Amino acid sequence: MHWEDHHEILRIFAPQAFSFKENIDYLSRSTDECMFAIKDEKIYRALALENNTTVLIEISAENDRILEVRFLSGTTPENKAGRAEVARYVREWFDMDTDLEPFYQLAENDPLLHEPTSKFYGLRNVGLPDLFEALAWGILGQQINLSFAYTLKRRFVESFGEKVEGYWLFPRPERIASLNVQDLADLKMTRKKSEYLIGVAQLIANGELSKEKLLEVDFKTAEKMLVNIRGIGPWTAHYVLARCLGFPSAFPIDDVGLQNAIKLMLGYEQKPTKEEILHYAKNWSGWETYATFYLWRILY
DNA sequence: GACCAGGATTGCT
DNA sequence: AGCAATCATGGT
């Protein structure tokens, strides 16, 4: 039992090596985030539940390892299933069911991970539990700087998402599947990105692609399923394998951010080669997802 | 005003 | 299999 249902609030118990503050700091990295808000160390966001209702929740910390979720929207879900669904979402969002001790142990003597893991101790692989949101965010972020990616996401969400009590729900794939390329190109994304987004939305909307299907196969198979989709290359596939599907060995080795983080850690003038990265990554076997996440973190 | 950005596809050897 | 051109816009 890792959470308690007190009806008006949910109390969620974090595992060892968890820091709510570190995760909040990570979530605060962009001032242009549109999917949630953070005020006074509390997180606010809207969620769409499986029974087609929506809730607005507030997540705070009683202490750094006990989270409290309050239901702020007019309709506190009377159904126990809805509250359990929210508890699952929060646990998944902050990856609260992973034991990080083995990762911290291998990081102790790792030239690249030692510093980030001590500096950000308790940081989790903060996820994107919704598959379409994860894929869309990956596609939106391809080849452009992060601040522009946030701008595009905001336009995308505010154009095609749904607003609940002042907070945005991510656009539903059914909605995006019905758009034409020009609708998205108008937001100043490339026509190819527009095609990719619509294509992925159609696959999810018609049931060909789902989180369940990706989770019932092994890592390599899931990777192939993703890369076979037009617009999803190795980088986006591993990004989603890591941040949505929770595979521990996802490794977007071509990522510019990862390269820059290693460059910064080593004091290089130039970005490391792929061979150099693979050399360092030998020590990360089975924990590439967390290694990448912690290295990304030092850039913000 | 270059140069690069949390890449992927297409077309060519 | 490997490489170059292309996409298109905004940040720095």
PDB file of N, CA and C (backbone and C1' of nucleotides) in Angstrom, chain A residues 141 235 239 251-262 271-272 277 292 296 299-300, chain B residues 6-7:
ATOM      1  N   GLY A 141       9.567  18.722 -30.404  1.00  0.00           N
ATOM      2  CA  GLY A 141      10.899  19.153 -29.993  1.00  0.00           C
ATOM      3  C   GLY A 141      12.007  18.774 -30.955  1.00  0.00           C
ATOM      4  N   TRP A 235      15.702   8.945 -31.932  1.00  0.00           N
ATOM      5  CA  TRP A 235      15.673   9.893 -30.809  1.00  0.00           C
ATOM      6  C   TRP A 235      14.284   9.944 -30.166  1.00  0.00           C
ATOM      7  N   TYR A 239      13.092   8.637 -26.496  1.00  0.00           N
ATOM      8  CA  TYR A 239      12.519   9.639 -25.608  1.00  0.00           C
ATOM      9  C   TYR A 239      11.201   9.128 -25.012  1.00  0.00           C
ATOM     10  N   PHE A 251      17.854   5.091 -24.377  1.00  0.00           N
ATOM     11  CA  PHE A 251      19.093   5.867 -24.485  1.00  0.00           C
ATOM     12  C   PHE A 251      19.128   6.655 -25.793  1.00  0.00           C
ATOM     13  N   PRO A 252      18.661   7.902 -25.761  1.00  0.00           N
ATOM     14  CA  PRO A 252      18.690   8.733 -26.969  1.00  0.00           C
ATOM     15  C   PRO A 252      20.090   9.276 -27.203  1.00  0.00           C
ATOM     16  N   ILE A 253      20.944   8.428 -27.750  1.00  0.00           N
ATOM     17  CA  ILE A 253      22.372   8.762 -27.812  1.00  0.00           C
ATOM     18  C   ILE A 253      22.664   9.922 -28.752  1.00  0.00           C
ATOM     19  N   ASP A 254      21.795  10.166 -29.723  1.00  0.00           N
ATOM     20  CA  ASP A 254      22.034  11.266 -30.652  1.00  0.00           C
ATOM     21  C   ASP A 254      21.550  12.608 -30.120  1.00  0.00           C
ATOM     22  N   ASP A 255      21.067  12.612 -28.888  1.00  0.00           N
ATOM     23  CA  ASP A 255      20.479  13.832 -28.355  1.00  0.00           C
ATOM     24  C   ASP A 255      21.524  14.929 -28.149  1.00  0.00           C
ATOM     25  N   VAL A 256      21.226  16.104 -28.664  1.00  0.00           N
ATOM     26  CA  VAL A 256      22.148  17.241 -28.537  1.00  0.00           C
ATOM     27  C   VAL A 256      22.311  17.654 -27.080  1.00  0.00           C
ATOM     28  N   GLY A 257      21.246  17.575 -26.323  1.00  0.00           N
ATOM     29  CA  GLY A 257      21.318  17.932 -24.916  1.00  0.00           C
ATOM     30  C   GLY A 257      22.251  17.012 -24.150  1.00  0.00           C
ATOM     31  N   LEU A 258      22.152  15.725 -24.432  1.00  0.00           N
ATOM     32  CA  LEU A 258      23.048  14.761 -23.789  1.00  0.00           C
ATOM     33  C   LEU A 258      24.499  15.068 -24.148  1.00  0.00           C
ATOM     34  N   GLN A 259      24.733  15.347 -25.418  1.00  0.00           N
ATOM     35  CA  GLN A 259      26.086  15.675 -25.865  1.00  0.00           C
ATOM     36  C   GLN A 259      26.608  16.932 -25.167  1.00  0.00           C
ATOM     37  N   ASN A 260      25.757  17.939 -25.077  1.00  0.00           N
ATOM     38  CA  ASN A 260      26.179  19.176 -24.426  1.00  0.00           C
ATOM     39  C   ASN A 260      26.418  18.990 -22.937  1.00  0.00           C
ATOM     40  N   ALA A 261      25.620  18.152 -22.306  1.00  0.00           N
ATOM     41  CA  ALA A 261      25.790  17.901 -20.876  1.00  0.00           C
ATOM     42  C   ALA A 261      27.136  17.225 -20.623  1.00  0.00           C
ATOM     43  N   ILE A 262      27.487  16.253 -21.463  1.00  0.00           N
ATOM     44  CA  ILE A 262      28.763  15.565 -21.301  1.00  0.00           C
ATOM     45  C   ILE A 262      29.916  16.525 -21.591  1.00  0.00           C
ATOM     46  N   LYS A 271      31.718  18.931 -28.680  1.00  0.00           N
ATOM     47  CA  LYS A 271      30.836  17.864 -28.215  1.00  0.00           C
ATOM     48  C   LYS A 271      31.538  16.513 -28.345  1.00  0.00           C
ATOM     49  N   PRO A 272      31.275  15.601 -27.433  1.00  0.00           N
ATOM     50  CA  PRO A 272      31.916  14.288 -27.493  1.00  0.00           C
ATOM     51  C   PRO A 272      31.427  13.500 -28.708  1.00  0.00           C
ATOM     52  N   ILE A 277      30.727   8.689 -26.010  1.00  0.00           N
ATOM     53  CA  ILE A 277      29.509   8.549 -25.206  1.00  0.00           C
ATOM     54  C   ILE A 277      29.255   7.074 -24.899  1.00  0.00           C
ATOM     55  N   THR A 292      20.736   9.530 -18.525  1.00  0.00           N
ATOM     56  CA  THR A 292      20.418  10.610 -19.455  1.00  0.00           C
ATOM     57  C   THR A 292      19.637  11.715 -18.759  1.00  0.00           C
ATOM     58  N   TRP A 296      20.802  15.562 -18.459  1.00  0.00           N
ATOM     59  CA  TRP A 296      19.985  16.660 -18.982  1.00  0.00           C
ATOM     60  C   TRP A 296      19.787  17.728 -17.910  1.00  0.00           C
ATOM     61  N   LEU A 299      21.803  20.934 -17.340  1.00  0.00           N
ATOM     62  CA  LEU A 299      21.786  21.994 -18.348  1.00  0.00           C
ATOM     63  C   LEU A 299      20.823  23.124 -17.987  1.00  0.00           C
ATOM     64  N   TYR A 300      19.930  22.876 -17.037  1.00  0.00           N
ATOM     65  CA  TYR A 300      18.923  23.907 -16.743  1.00  0.00           C
ATOM     66  C   TYR A 300      19.209  24.639 -15.446  1.00  0.00           C
TER      67      TYR A 300
ATOM     68  P    DG B   6      18.076  22.658 -27.630  1.00  0.00           P
ATOM     69  O5'  DG B   6      17.441  21.208 -27.457  1.00  0.00           O
ATOM     70  C5'  DG B   6      16.746  20.564 -28.481  1.00  0.00           C
ATOM     71  C4'  DG B   6      17.178  19.116 -28.558  1.00  0.00           C
ATOM     72  C3'  DG B   6      16.232  18.220 -29.340  1.00  0.00           C
ATOM     73  O3'  DG B   6      16.994  17.175 -29.919  1.00  0.00           O
ATOM     74  C1'  DG B   6      16.089  17.718 -27.028  1.00  0.00           C
ATOM     75  P    DG B   7      17.700  17.492 -31.330  1.00  0.00           P
ATOM     76  O5'  DG B   7      16.760  16.752 -32.374  1.00  0.00           O
ATOM     77  C5'  DG B   7      16.904  15.345 -32.547  1.00  0.00           C
ATOM     78  C4'  DG B   7      15.727  14.863 -33.329  1.00  0.00           C
ATOM     79  C3'  DG B   7      15.933  13.464 -33.893  1.00  0.00           C
ATOM     80  O3'  DG B   7      14.660  12.839 -33.937  1.00  0.00           O
ATOM     81  C1'  DG B   7      15.820  15.042 -35.656  1.00  0.00           C
TER      82       DG B   7
END
